[in-house]
CSV table of C-alpha atoms and ligand atoms in Angstrom, one decimal:
chain,number,residue,atom,x,y,z
A,1,MET,CA,108.5,76.9,97.6
A,2,SER,CA,108.7,78.2,100.7
A,3,ALA,CA,109.1,75.9,103.2
A,4,GLU,CA,106.8,78.2,106.3
A,5,LYS,CA,104.0,80.2,105.2
A,6,PRO,CA,103.2,82.9,107.0
A,7,TYR,CA,99.5,82.4,105.8
A,8,SER,CA,96.7,79.9,104.6
A,9,PHE,CA,95.8,80.2,100.6
A,10,PHE,CA,92.2,80.8,102.1
A,11,GLN,CA,93.6,83.7,104.3
A,12,SER,CA,95.7,84.7,101.3
A,13,VAL,CA,93.0,85.3,99.2
A,14,GLU,CA,91.5,87.1,102.0
A,15,LYS,CA,94.5,89.2,101.7
A,16,SER,CA,93.8,90.1,98.3
A,17,PHE,CA,90.3,90.7,99.0
A,18,ASP,CA,90.7,93.6,101.7
A,19,LYS,CA,93.4,94.7,99.4
A,20,ALA,CA,90.7,95.6,97.0
A,21,ALA,CA,87.7,96.1,99.0
A,22,LYS,CA,89.2,99.5,100.0
A,23,PHE,CA,88.6,100.8,96.6
A,24,THR,CA,84.5,99.5,96.7
A,25,LYS,CA,81.8,101.6,98.7
A,26,TRP,CA,80.5,98.6,100.6
A,27,ASP,CA,80.2,98.5,104.0
A,28,ASN,CA,82.1,96.0,106.3
A,29,GLY,CA,79.2,93.6,107.2
A,30,ILE,CA,78.6,93.0,103.2
A,31,LEU,CA,82.3,92.4,102.9
A,32,GLU,CA,82.9,89.8,105.6
A,33,GLN,CA,79.3,87.6,104.2
A,34,ILE,CA,81.0,87.9,100.9
A,35,LYS,CA,84.4,86.7,102.0
A,36,ALA,CA,82.8,83.8,103.9
A,37,CYS,CA,82.4,80.3,103.0
A,38,ASN,CA,79.1,79.0,103.1
A,39,SER,CA,79.3,75.7,103.7
A,40,VAL,CA,81.9,72.9,104.3
A,41,TYR,CA,81.3,69.2,104.1
A,42,ARG,CA,84.1,67.2,104.6
A,43,ILE,CA,83.2,63.3,103.8
A,44,ASN,CA,86.0,60.3,105.1
A,45,PHE,CA,85.1,56.8,103.2
A,46,PRO,CA,86.1,53.6,102.7
A,47,LEU,CA,87.8,52.1,99.7
A,48,LYS,CA,88.3,48.9,99.2
A,49,ARG,CA,91.3,48.6,96.9
A,50,ASP,CA,92.3,46.3,94.6
A,51,ASP,CA,94.6,44.1,96.8
A,52,GLY,CA,91.9,43.7,99.5
A,53,THR,CA,93.1,45.9,101.8
A,54,ILE,CA,91.0,49.0,103.1
A,55,GLU,CA,91.6,52.7,102.5
A,56,VAL,CA,89.8,55.5,104.5
A,57,MET,CA,89.3,58.3,101.6
A,58,GLU,CA,89.6,61.8,103.0
A,59,ALA,CA,87.1,64.5,100.5
A,60,TYR,CA,85.6,67.9,100.5
A,61,ARG,CA,83.3,69.8,98.5
A,62,VAL,CA,82.7,73.4,99.4
A,63,GLN,CA,80.3,75.7,99.2
A,64,HIS,CA,81.7,79.4,99.1
A,65,SER,CA,78.7,81.4,97.8
A,66,GLN,CA,74.7,81.2,96.7
A,67,HIS,CA,74.1,84.4,95.9
A,68,LYS,CA,73.2,82.7,92.8
A,69,SER,CA,72.4,79.2,92.3
A,70,PRO,CA,73.6,76.9,91.5
A,71,CYS,CA,77.1,76.9,92.8
A,72,LYS,CA,80.2,75.3,90.7
A,73,GLY,CA,83.4,74.7,90.9
A,74,GLY,CA,85.6,71.5,90.2
A,75,ILE,CA,86.7,68.3,92.0
A,76,ARG,CA,90.4,68.4,92.1
A,77,PHE,CA,91.9,64.9,93.0
A,78,SER,CA,95.6,66.0,94.6
A,79,ASP,CA,97.2,64.7,97.7
A,80,ALA,CA,97.8,68.1,98.8
A,81,VAL,CA,94.1,68.2,98.8
A,82,ASN,CA,93.0,70.0,102.1
A,83,GLN,CA,90.0,72.1,103.9
A,84,ASP,CA,91.4,75.4,103.4
A,85,GLU,CA,92.7,74.5,99.8
A,86,VAL,CA,89.1,73.4,98.8
A,87,MET,CA,87.9,76.4,100.7
A,88,ALA,CA,90.8,79.2,99.0
A,89,LEU,CA,89.5,77.7,95.7
A,90,ALA,CA,85.6,77.3,95.9
A,91,ALA,CA,86.1,81.6,97.0
A,92,LEU,CA,88.4,81.9,93.7
A,93,MET,CA,85.5,80.5,91.9
A,94,THR,CA,82.6,83.0,93.5
A,95,TYR,CA,84.7,86.5,92.3
A,96,LYS,CA,85.8,84.2,88.6
A,97,CYS,CA,82.1,83.7,88.2
A,98,ALA,CA,81.2,87.1,88.9
A,99,ILE,CA,83.8,88.7,86.7
A,100,VAL,CA,82.9,87.0,83.8
A,101,ASN,CA,78.8,87.1,84.0
A,102,VAL,CA,78.5,83.6,84.7
A,103,PRO,CA,75.4,83.8,87.2
A,104,PHE,CA,76.8,81.1,89.4
A,105,GLY,CA,78.1,81.2,92.9
A,106,GLY,CA,80.9,79.3,93.7
A,107,ALA,CA,82.1,76.1,94.8
A,108,LYS,CA,85.3,74.1,95.2
A,109,GLY,CA,85.6,69.8,95.7
A,110,GLY,CA,88.7,67.5,96.4
A,111,ILE,CA,90.0,64.2,97.5
A,112,LYS,CA,93.0,63.6,98.8
A,113,ILE,CA,94.8,61.2,96.6
A,114,ASN,CA,97.3,60.6,93.9
A,115,PRO,CA,95.2,59.1,91.0
A,116,ARG,CA,98.7,57.5,89.9
A,117,ASN,CA,98.8,55.8,92.6
A,118,TYR,CA,95.2,54.1,92.3
A,119,SER,CA,93.5,51.8,89.7
A,120,VAL,CA,91.5,53.1,87.0
A,121,TYR,CA,88.9,50.4,88.8
A,122,GLU,CA,89.9,52.1,92.3
A,123,LEU,CA,89.4,55.7,91.2
A,124,GLU,CA,85.7,54.5,89.6
A,125,LYS,CA,85.0,53.3,92.7
A,126,ILE,CA,86.4,56.7,94.4
A,127,THR,CA,84.6,59.5,92.2
A,128,ARG,CA,80.9,57.3,92.3
A,129,ARG,CA,81.2,56.8,96.1
A,130,TYR,CA,82.1,60.5,96.7
A,131,THR,CA,79.1,61.3,94.1
A,132,SER,CA,76.2,59.5,96.1
A,133,GLU,CA,77.3,61.2,99.6
A,134,LEU,CA,77.1,64.2,98.0
A,135,VAL,CA,73.8,63.1,96.6
A,136,LYS,CA,73.2,61.9,100.3
A,137,LYS,CA,73.5,65.8,101.8
A,138,ASN,CA,72.0,67.4,98.7
A,139,PHE,CA,75.3,68.6,97.3
A,140,ILE,CA,74.7,67.9,93.7
A,141,GLY,CA,72.2,68.5,91.6
A,142,PRO,CA,71.6,70.8,88.0
A,143,GLY,CA,70.0,73.6,90.4
A,144,ILE,CA,71.8,72.9,93.8
A,145,ASP,CA,75.7,73.1,93.1
A,146,VAL,CA,77.6,71.7,89.6
A,147,PRO,CA,81.1,70.3,89.7
A,148,ALA,CA,83.3,70.0,87.0
A,149,PRO,CA,87.1,69.0,86.2
A,150,ASP,CA,90.0,70.1,88.3
A,151,TYR,CA,93.7,69.3,88.9
A,152,GLY,CA,94.1,65.4,88.2
A,153,THR,CA,90.5,65.0,87.0
A,154,GLY,CA,89.2,64.7,83.3
A,155,GLU,CA,86.3,63.8,81.2
A,156,ARG,CA,86.2,60.4,82.2
A,157,GLU,CA,85.7,61.2,86.1
A,158,MET,CA,82.4,63.6,85.3
A,159,SER,CA,81.2,60.2,83.2
A,160,TRP,CA,81.3,58.8,86.1
A,161,ILE,CA,79.3,61.6,88.5
A,162,VAL,CA,76.6,62.0,85.5
A,163,ASP,CA,75.8,57.9,86.0
A,164,THR,CA,75.8,57.8,89.7
A,165,TYR,CA,73.6,61.0,90.0
A,166,THR,CA,71.3,60.2,87.3
A,167,SER,CA,70.7,56.6,88.1
A,168,LEU,CA,70.4,57.6,91.5
A,169,LYS,CA,68.0,60.3,90.3
A,170,PRO,CA,65.6,58.2,87.9
A,171,GLY,CA,63.1,60.2,86.2
A,172,GLU,CA,65.2,63.8,87.2
A,173,ILE,CA,64.6,65.5,83.2
A,174,ASP,CA,67.7,67.9,83.9
A,175,GLY,CA,70.2,65.5,85.6
A,176,ALA,CA,73.1,65.8,83.0
A,177,GLY,CA,73.3,69.4,84.0
A,178,CYS,CA,74.6,67.8,87.4
A,179,VAL,CA,77.8,68.1,86.0
A,180,THR,CA,79.9,70.1,82.9
A,181,GLY,CA,83.3,68.7,81.5
A,182,LYS,CA,81.7,65.8,80.2
A,183,PRO,CA,82.5,64.0,77.1
A,184,VAL,CA,80.1,65.5,74.3
A,185,THR,CA,78.8,61.3,74.1
A,186,GLN,CA,77.3,62.1,78.2
A,187,GLY,CA,75.9,65.4,77.2
A,188,GLY,CA,78.9,67.4,77.1
A,189,VAL,CA,79.4,70.4,74.6
A,190,ARG,CA,82.3,70.9,72.5
A,191,GLY,CA,85.1,72.9,73.2
A,192,ARG,CA,84.7,72.5,76.6
A,193,LYS,CA,88.2,70.2,76.8
A,194,GLU,CA,90.1,73.4,75.4
A,195,ALA,CA,88.1,76.4,77.2
A,196,THR,CA,90.8,77.4,80.0
A,197,GLY,CA,93.3,76.8,77.8
A,198,LEU,CA,91.8,79.2,74.8
A,199,GLY,CA,90.3,81.3,77.4
A,200,VAL,CA,94.2,82.1,79.3
A,201,PHE,CA,94.8,82.7,75.5
A,202,PHE,CA,92.2,84.6,74.4
A,203,GLY,CA,93.0,86.8,77.8
A,204,VAL,CA,96.6,87.4,77.0
A,205,ARG,CA,96.0,88.4,73.4
A,206,GLU,CA,93.7,91.4,74.0
A,207,VAL,CA,96.3,92.5,76.5
A,208,CYS,CA,99.4,92.1,74.7
A,209,ASN,CA,97.2,94.2,71.8
A,210,MET,CA,97.0,97.0,74.0
A,211,PRO,CA,99.4,99.9,72.6
A,212,ASP,CA,99.9,101.7,76.2
A,213,VAL,CA,100.0,98.7,78.3
A,214,MET,CA,102.8,96.9,76.1
A,215,GLU,CA,105.0,100.6,75.5
A,216,LYS,CA,104.9,100.8,78.9
A,217,LEU,CA,106.4,97.0,79.5
A,218,GLY,CA,108.6,97.8,76.7
A,219,LEU,CA,106.8,94.9,74.6
A,220,PRO,CA,106.0,95.4,70.7
A,221,VAL,CA,101.8,95.0,70.2
A,222,GLY,CA,100.3,91.4,69.8
A,223,VAL,CA,101.3,88.0,70.3
A,224,ALA,CA,103.1,86.6,67.9
A,225,GLY,CA,107.0,86.2,68.1
A,226,LYS,CA,106.7,87.2,71.8
A,227,LYS,CA,108.6,84.0,74.2
A,228,VAL,CA,106.8,81.9,76.2
A,229,VAL,CA,107.4,79.7,79.1
A,230,VAL,CA,104.5,77.3,80.2
A,231,GLN,CA,104.3,75.5,83.7
A,232,GLY,CA,102.4,72.1,83.8
A,233,ILE,CA,101.4,70.0,80.7
A,234,GLY,CA,98.1,69.0,82.3
A,235,ASN,CA,95.0,69.9,80.1
A,236,VAL,CA,95.3,73.6,80.7
A,237,GLY,CA,98.6,74.2,80.0
A,238,TYR,CA,99.3,72.1,76.9
A,239,HIS,CA,96.3,73.9,75.5
A,240,CYS,CA,97.6,77.4,76.3
A,241,ALA,CA,100.7,76.5,74.3
A,242,LYS,CA,99.1,75.1,72.0
A,243,PHE,CA,97.1,77.9,71.1
A,244,PHE,CA,100.7,80.6,71.6
A,245,ARG,CA,101.9,78.4,68.9
A,246,GLU,CA,99.1,78.2,66.7
A,247,ASN,CA,99.1,81.8,66.9
A,248,GLY,CA,103.1,83.0,66.4
A,249,ALA,CA,104.3,83.2,69.9
A,250,VAL,CA,107.5,80.6,70.7
A,251,VAL,CA,106.8,78.4,73.5
A,252,VAL,CA,111.0,78.2,74.6
A,253,ALA,CA,110.4,76.1,77.7
A,254,ILE,CA,107.7,73.9,79.5
A,255,ALA,CA,107.9,72.3,82.6
A,256,GLU,CA,106.2,69.0,84.7
A,257,HIS,CA,106.2,67.9,88.5
A,258,ASP,CA,109.6,66.0,87.4
A,259,GLY,CA,111.4,68.3,85.1
A,260,ALA,CA,111.6,71.2,82.2
A,261,VAL,CA,112.5,70.9,78.8
A,262,TYR,CA,113.7,74.4,77.2
A,263,ASN,CA,114.7,75.2,73.6
A,264,VAL,CA,115.1,78.5,72.0
A,265,ASN,CA,113.4,78.1,68.7
A,266,GLY,CA,110.4,76.7,70.5
A,267,LEU,CA,109.0,73.4,71.3
A,268,ASN,CA,105.9,71.3,69.8
A,269,GLU,CA,103.8,70.6,72.6
A,270,GLU,CA,102.1,67.7,70.6
A,271,GLU,CA,105.6,66.1,70.0
A,272,LEU,CA,106.3,66.4,73.8
A,273,ILE,CA,102.9,64.7,75.2
A,274,GLN,CA,103.8,62.3,72.3
A,275,PHE,CA,107.5,61.6,74.0
A,276,ARG,CA,105.6,61.5,77.6
A,277,ASN,CA,103.8,59.3,76.4
A,278,LYS,CA,105.9,56.9,75.2
A,279,THR,CA,108.6,57.7,78.0
A,280,GLY,CA,106.4,58.4,80.8
A,281,SER,CA,108.5,61.7,81.3
A,282,ILE,CA,109.3,64.9,79.7
A,283,ILE,CA,112.6,64.6,80.3
A,284,ASN,CA,115.3,64.3,77.6
A,285,PHE,CA,112.9,65.0,75.2
A,286,PRO,CA,115.3,65.4,71.6
A,287,GLY,CA,116.6,68.7,70.3
A,288,ALA,CA,115.6,70.2,73.8
A,289,THR,CA,117.8,71.2,77.1
A,290,THR,CA,116.1,69.3,80.1
A,291,LEU,CA,116.4,71.1,83.3
A,292,LEU,CA,116.2,69.0,85.7
A,293,ASN,CA,115.1,71.3,88.4
A,294,THR,CA,111.6,72.3,87.4
A,295,LEU,CA,111.1,75.7,88.7
A,296,ASP,CA,114.3,76.8,87.2
A,297,ALA,CA,111.5,77.0,84.1
A,298,LEU,CA,110.2,79.8,86.0
A,299,GLU,CA,113.0,81.8,86.5
A,300,LEU,CA,114.3,81.6,82.5
A,301,GLU,CA,114.4,84.6,80.2
A,302,CYS,CA,111.1,84.8,77.9
A,303,ASP,CA,108.4,87.8,77.4
A,304,ILE,CA,105.5,85.6,79.0
A,305,LEU,CA,105.5,83.0,81.6
A,306,ILE,CA,102.1,80.9,82.2
A,307,PRO,CA,101.8,78.9,85.1
A,308,ALA,CA,99.0,76.1,84.8
A,309,ALA,CA,99.8,74.1,87.3
A,310,LEU,CA,99.2,74.4,91.4
A,311,GLU,CA,99.3,77.5,93.6
A,312,ASN,CA,101.8,78.8,95.8
A,313,VAL,CA,104.8,78.4,92.9
A,314,ILE,CA,105.7,81.8,92.8
A,315,ASN,CA,106.6,83.5,95.9
A,316,GLY,CA,108.3,85.7,98.3
A,317,ASP,CA,111.7,83.0,97.3
A,318,ASN,CA,111.5,83.3,94.1
A,319,ALA,CA,109.5,86.3,92.6
A,320,GLN,CA,112.6,88.3,92.9
A,321,LYS,CA,114.6,85.8,90.2
A,322,ILE,CA,111.5,85.7,87.2
A,323,LYS,CA,112.8,87.8,84.2
A,324,ALA,CA,109.1,87.5,82.6
A,325,LYS,CA,107.6,90.9,81.2
A,326,ILE,CA,103.9,89.6,81.8
A,327,ILE,CA,102.0,86.3,83.7
A,328,GLY,CA,99.5,84.4,82.8
A,329,GLU,CA,97.8,82.9,85.5
A,330,ALA,CA,96.5,79.7,83.8
A,331,ALA,CA,96.5,78.2,87.5
A,332,ASN,CA,94.1,78.6,90.3
A,333,GLY,CA,96.4,80.9,93.0
A,334,PRO,CA,100.2,80.5,91.4
A,335,CYS,CA,101.4,83.8,92.8
A,336,THR,CA,101.5,84.6,96.4
A,337,PRO,CA,100.5,88.0,97.8
A,338,GLU,CA,104.5,88.4,98.3
A,339,ALA,CA,104.7,87.8,94.6
A,340,ASP,CA,102.5,90.2,93.7
A,341,ASP,CA,104.3,93.0,96.0
A,342,VAL,CA,108.0,92.3,94.0
A,343,PHE,CA,105.5,92.7,90.4
A,344,ILE,CA,104.5,96.0,91.2
A,345,GLN,CA,108.0,96.7,92.2
A,346,LYS,CA,109.7,95.3,89.0
A,347,GLY,CA,107.2,96.6,87.0
A,348,ILE,CA,105.8,93.0,86.0
A,349,LEU,CA,102.0,92.8,84.9
A,350,CYS,CA,100.2,89.8,86.2
A,351,VAL,CA,97.2,88.9,84.4
A,352,PRO,CA,94.8,87.8,87.4
A,353,ASP,CA,94.1,83.9,87.8
A,354,MET,CA,90.7,84.4,89.2
A,355,TYR,CA,89.1,86.1,85.5
A,356,LEU,CA,92.1,84.6,83.4
A,357,ASN,CA,91.4,81.0,83.8
A,358,ALA,CA,87.6,81.5,83.8
A,359,GLY,CA,87.8,80.2,80.4
A,360,GLY,CA,86.6,76.5,81.8
A,361,VAL,CA,83.5,77.6,83.6
A,362,THR,CA,81.8,80.0,80.9
A,363,VAL,CA,82.1,76.8,78.6
A,364,SER,CA,80.8,75.3,81.6
A,365,TYR,CA,78.0,77.4,81.9
A,366,PHE,CA,77.3,77.3,78.0
A,367,GLU,CA,77.0,73.4,78.9
A,368,TRP,CA,74.7,72.9,81.7
A,369,LEU,CA,72.5,76.0,79.9
A,370,LYS,CA,72.9,72.8,76.5
A,371,ASN,CA,71.6,70.6,78.9
A,372,LEU,CA,68.9,72.1,80.5
A,373,SER,CA,67.7,73.3,76.8
A,374,HIS,CA,68.4,69.9,75.6
A,375,VAL,CA,69.5,71.0,72.1
A,376,ARG,CA,72.6,71.2,70.5
A,377,TYR,CA,73.8,74.7,69.8
A,378,GLY,CA,73.8,75.3,66.0
A,379,ARG,CA,71.0,72.7,65.3
A,380,LEU,CA,68.0,75.2,64.7
A,381,GLU,CA,70.0,77.8,62.7
A,382,LYS,CA,73.1,76.4,60.8
A,383,ARG,CA,71.5,74.9,57.6
A,384,PHE,CA,69.3,78.5,58.2
A,385,SER,CA,72.3,80.6,58.2
A,386,GLU,CA,73.6,78.7,54.9
A,387,ASN,CA,70.6,79.0,52.9
A,388,MET,CA,70.9,82.6,53.9
A,389,ASN,CA,74.0,83.2,53.0
A,390,THR,CA,74.2,81.1,49.9
A,391,HIS,CA,71.3,83.3,48.7
A,392,ILE,CA,73.3,87.0,49.8
A,393,LEU,CA,76.4,85.8,48.3
A,394,GLY,CA,74.5,84.9,45.0
A,395,GLN,CA,72.6,88.2,44.7
A,396,ILE,CA,76.2,90.0,45.5
A,397,GLU,CA,77.4,87.9,42.7
A,398,GLU,CA,74.7,88.4,40.1
A,399,LEU,CA,74.7,92.2,40.4
A,400,SER,CA,78.5,92.8,40.7
A,401,GLY,CA,79.2,90.2,37.7
A,402,LYS,CA,82.1,88.9,39.6
A,403,ARG,CA,82.8,85.7,41.4
A,404,VAL,CA,84.8,85.1,44.7
A,405,SER,CA,87.1,82.4,45.2
A,406,GLU,CA,86.4,78.6,46.1
A,407,GLN,CA,87.9,79.4,49.4
A,408,GLU,CA,86.4,82.6,50.4
A,409,ARG,CA,82.9,80.6,49.3
A,410,GLU,CA,83.5,77.9,51.7
A,411,PHE,CA,84.6,80.7,54.2
A,412,ILE,CA,81.3,83.1,54.1
A,413,LEU,CA,78.6,80.6,53.3
A,414,ARG,CA,79.5,78.2,56.2
A,415,GLY,CA,77.0,78.1,58.9
A,416,ALA,CA,77.9,78.1,62.6
A,417,ASP,CA,78.7,74.6,64.7
A,418,GLU,CA,78.2,74.3,68.1
A,419,VAL,CA,82.2,74.5,68.7
A,420,ASP,CA,82.3,77.8,66.7
A,421,LEU,CA,79.2,79.1,68.8
A,422,VAL,CA,81.1,77.9,71.8
A,423,HIS,CA,84.8,79.7,70.8
A,424,SER,CA,82.9,82.9,69.7
A,425,GLY,CA,80.9,83.1,73.2
A,426,LEU,CA,84.3,82.2,75.0
A,427,GLU,CA,86.6,84.7,73.0
A,428,GLU,CA,83.9,87.6,74.0
A,429,THR,CA,83.6,86.8,77.1
A,430,MET,CA,87.0,87.2,77.9
A,431,ILE,CA,87.9,90.6,75.6
A,432,ALA,CA,85.3,92.1,77.6
A,433,ALA,CA,86.5,90.9,81.1
A,434,THR,CA,90.0,92.1,80.6
A,435,ARG,CA,88.7,95.2,78.6
A,436,GLU,CA,86.1,95.9,82.0
A,437,ILE,CA,89.2,95.1,83.9
A,438,MET,CA,91.8,97.0,82.3
A,439,HIS,CA,89.6,100.1,82.5
A,440,ILE,CA,89.0,99.7,86.3
A,441,TRP,CA,92.6,99.7,87.2
A,442,LEU,CA,93.7,102.4,84.8
A,443,SER,CA,91.1,104.6,85.7
A,444,ASN,CA,92.2,104.6,89.8
A,445,PRO,CA,95.7,105.4,90.3
A,446,GLU,CA,95.5,104.3,93.7
A,447,ILE,CA,95.0,100.9,92.9
A,448,PRO,CA,98.3,99.2,92.3
A,449,ASP,CA,97.5,95.5,89.8
A,450,MET,CA,95.2,93.7,87.6
A,451,ARG,CA,94.8,91.7,90.3
A,452,THR,CA,93.4,94.0,93.1
A,453,ALA,CA,91.1,95.8,90.0
A,454,ALA,CA,89.4,92.1,89.5
A,455,TYR,CA,88.7,91.6,93.1
A,456,VAL,CA,87.1,95.6,92.5
A,457,SER,CA,85.2,93.9,89.8
A,458,ALA,CA,83.7,91.0,91.7
A,459,ILE,CA,83.5,92.6,94.6
A,460,ASN,CA,81.0,94.6,93.1
A,461,LYS,CA,79.1,92.6,91.2
A,462,VAL,CA,79.0,89.8,94.1
A,463,ALA,CA,77.6,92.6,96.6
A,464,THR,CA,75.0,94.2,93.8
A,465,THR,CA,73.5,90.7,94.1
A,466,TYR,CA,73.3,90.8,97.4
A,467,VAL,CA,71.7,93.9,97.8
A,468,GLU,CA,69.1,93.3,94.9
A,469,LEU,CA,68.2,90.2,96.4
A,470,GLY,CA,67.4,92.3,99.6
A,471,ILE,CA,69.7,90.2,101.8
A,472,PHE,CA,70.8,93.1,103.6
A,473,PRO,CA,67.3,95.1,104.3
B,501,LIG,N1,88.3,73.7,87.4
B,501,LIG,C1,88.0,75.0,86.6
B,501,LIG,C2,87.9,75.8,87.5
B,501,LIG,O1,88.6,76.4,88.3
B,501,LIG,C3,86.2,75.1,85.7
B,501,LIG,C4,85.2,74.6,86.7
B,501,LIG,C5,84.2,74.4,86.3
B,501,LIG,O2,84.0,74.2,84.8
B,501,LIG,O3,82.9,74.9,87.1
B,501,LIG,O4,87.8,77.2,86.7
């Protein structure tokens, strides 16, 4: 990674925004309002550690935009957290939600800790205290601001948040909707855990199914047979690897913070995770070559590169060395604006974070709707569909005098479960967003890349909402 950065992460988001704003018709004041972070809440609070010492925690919640309520965005636990990073990530949430038509403003939270250095009990105390600080200032609630998992957090932390919130707000009927990414037993929705990775897969698959785009890249149509490198084997990276592999792609390398493993014939992410659980690291995974410098994995020969960890990993220093034809940004902000310039020059297609990794927040939206409606998806219609399908199939068989196979029967008769509906809602969302952005990009030859087209889409949608709300009379 570059030692000196010419500008901060938030400035790099602003830079990409400005690049796209030129292709819109909005006047400068509206654009400035869209770009600005509306509220920044910085918190310090004490933690009494297991050994009795006191440590001061540094935490943030940033609400970038309230053009739609509530605001939405994850909470990350990482020792790289700072105000600028949280602001940048909150801004990306605004644009991401707009592109995929999820009716939320953007927000993000962060606590500056490396969770590996804290016990589970300490993490619970940190998460609960952070939540109560948000409650005190009205920075959390199903109609105000709804956090979710992000780097370094998951279902466990979301359970602590919902429990703290609901105990501080007894009787609030929609309290479960104060946070998403909860375990299913705590009001979560089936399909949320794999949502970001699955959304990345659906988005990249849609691009790979576009014959004109593939022809320009010199690649055959379709995902099957393509060589994929995944950086990061957290929840997002793991599910990306899984869905690409299950759909016929070959995952040739997987990288983690302490090294990468490579096998030209393909890796199985599940076996790799089992190995890491046993040994504490993915390095020396049997049957694969280990690369001790994890950044080397980004420069491997492959068709699709999926950075699924942190921001700024592909920058002015290493972009020239990238050999992938397609980059699917599963992480938030993995490529810098300098890298984007190199991609344009080298003809690499970068499928941008701000919509490609929107699967997480899309399914969070489904979870929030489930919490507000207090009913599981599919509960009302599953049995009805099964009865109706049985009836239709019976009529067809009677009239045709033929019977379908047992396997087909099972497939046709089945009514949708919650997870089927969530996956199908996600698939539809990602396909529609990919087509919309491609359409914007391809219909204006001046727009240099897909990221700029995605920003154009986001700016138009947010600006339209502001104007329709009468905020700019
Ligand atoms: N942290 C995820 C993201 O960056 C999910 C946010 C959410 O579900 O609200 O998109």
